[in-house]
Short mmCIF file of C-alpha atoms in Angstrom, two decimals:
data_model
loop_
_atom_site.label_atom_id
_atom_site.label_comp_id
_atom_site.label_asym_id
_atom_site.label_seq_id
_atom_site.Cartn_x
_atom_site.Cartn_y
_atom_site.Cartn_z
CA MET A 1 8.51 -33.18 -6.98
CA ASP A 2 7.05 -30.17 -5.17
CA LYS A 3 9.42 -30.58 -2.25
CA LYS A 4 12.39 -30.51 -4.58
CA ASN A 5 11.22 -27.30 -6.26
CA ALA A 6 10.43 -25.70 -2.90
CA LEU A 7 13.87 -26.62 -1.58
CA ARG A 8 15.51 -25.22 -4.70
CA ALA A 9 13.52 -21.96 -4.43
CA GLY A 10 14.36 -21.64 -0.74
CA ALA A 11 18.05 -22.20 -1.36
CA LEU A 12 18.03 -19.63 -4.15
CA ALA A 13 16.25 -17.06 -1.96
CA ALA A 14 18.61 -17.69 0.96
CA GLY A 15 21.68 -17.43 -1.28
CA THR A 16 20.44 -14.22 -2.88
CA THR A 17 19.68 -12.69 0.51
CA LEU A 18 23.07 -13.67 1.86
CA MET A 19 24.88 -12.18 -1.13
CA MET A 20 22.89 -8.95 -0.83
CA LEU A 21 23.77 -8.67 2.85
CA LEU A 22 27.44 -9.31 2.19
CA MET A 23 27.64 -6.84 -0.70
CA SER A 24 26.01 -3.96 1.17
CA SER A 25 28.38 -3.59 4.06
CA PRO A 26 27.09 -1.18 6.69
CA ALA A 27 30.68 -0.33 7.68
CA LEU A 28 31.01 1.67 4.47
CA ALA A 29 28.33 4.04 5.72
CA LEU A 30 30.64 5.26 8.47
CA THR A 31 33.33 6.55 6.13
CA ARG A 32 32.79 10.15 5.06
CA ASP A 33 33.06 11.17 1.44
CA ASP A 34 34.72 14.33 0.19
CA GLY A 35 32.24 17.20 0.15
CA ASP A 36 29.88 15.39 2.48
CA ASP A 37 27.95 17.88 4.59
CA PRO A 38 25.23 16.13 6.61
CA GLY A 39 22.64 18.23 8.37
CA THR A 40 21.30 17.86 11.87
CA GLY A 41 19.29 14.76 12.67
CA LEU A 42 15.54 14.64 13.12
CA SER A 43 13.98 14.43 16.55
CA VAL A 44 11.50 11.68 17.42
CA VAL A 45 8.56 14.07 17.03
CA GLU A 46 9.79 15.29 13.64
CA THR A 47 10.35 11.72 12.45
CA LEU A 48 6.87 10.58 13.53
CA GLY A 49 5.30 13.64 11.98
CA LEU A 50 7.10 13.21 8.68
CA TYR A 51 6.82 9.44 8.25
CA VAL A 52 3.58 8.62 10.12
CA LEU A 53 1.29 11.62 10.51
CA ALA A 54 1.90 13.24 7.12
CA PRO A 55 0.97 10.10 5.09
CA ILE A 56 -2.12 9.52 7.25
CA ALA A 57 -3.17 13.16 6.80
CA LEU A 58 -2.58 12.97 3.05
CA PHE A 59 -4.67 9.78 2.84
CA ALA A 60 -7.47 11.41 4.84
CA ILE A 61 -7.46 14.50 2.62
CA ILE A 62 -7.61 12.45 -0.58
CA ALA A 63 -10.37 10.18 0.81
CA GLY A 64 -12.34 13.22 1.96
CA LEU A 65 -12.07 14.87 -1.45
CA VAL A 66 -13.24 11.68 -3.14
CA LEU A 67 -16.26 11.45 -0.82
CA VAL A 68 -17.18 15.14 -1.17
CA LEU A 69 -16.70 15.36 -4.92
CA ASP A 70 -18.48 12.08 -5.71
CA ARG A 71 -20.99 12.82 -8.47
CA SER A 72 -22.34 9.33 -9.10
CA LYS A 73 -26.10 8.89 -9.23
CA GLU A 74 -27.97 7.44 -6.27
CA GLU A 75 -29.70 4.74 -8.33
CA HIS A 76 -26.34 3.36 -9.49
CA ARG A 77 -25.11 2.76 -5.96
CA VAL A 78 -25.61 -0.70 -4.53
CA THR A 79 -27.23 -0.37 -1.12
CA SER A 80 -29.68 -2.49 0.83
CA ARG A 81 -32.46 -0.05 -0.13
CA ASN A 82 -32.27 -0.52 -3.90
CA ILE A 83 -31.70 -4.28 -4.16
CA LYS A 84 -34.74 -5.87 -5.75
CA THR A 85 -35.24 -9.59 -5.20
CA ARG A 86 -38.46 -10.05 -7.20
CA PRO A 87 -38.22 -10.63 -10.94
CA LYS A 88 -39.64 -7.92 -13.18
CA ALA A 89 -41.42 -10.29 -15.56
CA ASP A 90 -43.39 -13.43 -14.80
CA ALA A 91 -42.02 -16.62 -16.33
CA LYS A 92 -44.57 -18.57 -18.38
CA ALA A 93 -44.01 -22.14 -19.39
#
C-alpha cells in the first residue's frame, strides 16, 4: 500500500512541476512592457556583495550583539564546570 501512495504522490508532484514550468514561460520575459525602464545590470562584485557578503555581515552583526548583550547569569548556563553528578541528599531505605 505504501508503494501505491508513494507513486501517487510522485505523479502528483511531477504533474504539478510540469504545469508550473509550462505556465511560466521564460519567453515572456523578453517582451518589453510599456513604460518599462530597466536600469544597468549589476557586476559580479556587486552581485556577490549584495547577495553573499551583506547577509553574512548582517548575521555576524546580530550574533555579535547577542553575545555582547547577553545578561544571563553564570549559574544558569550549562557548562562542564557546573554539572554536578553527586546527589544532594543521601537515599535511605
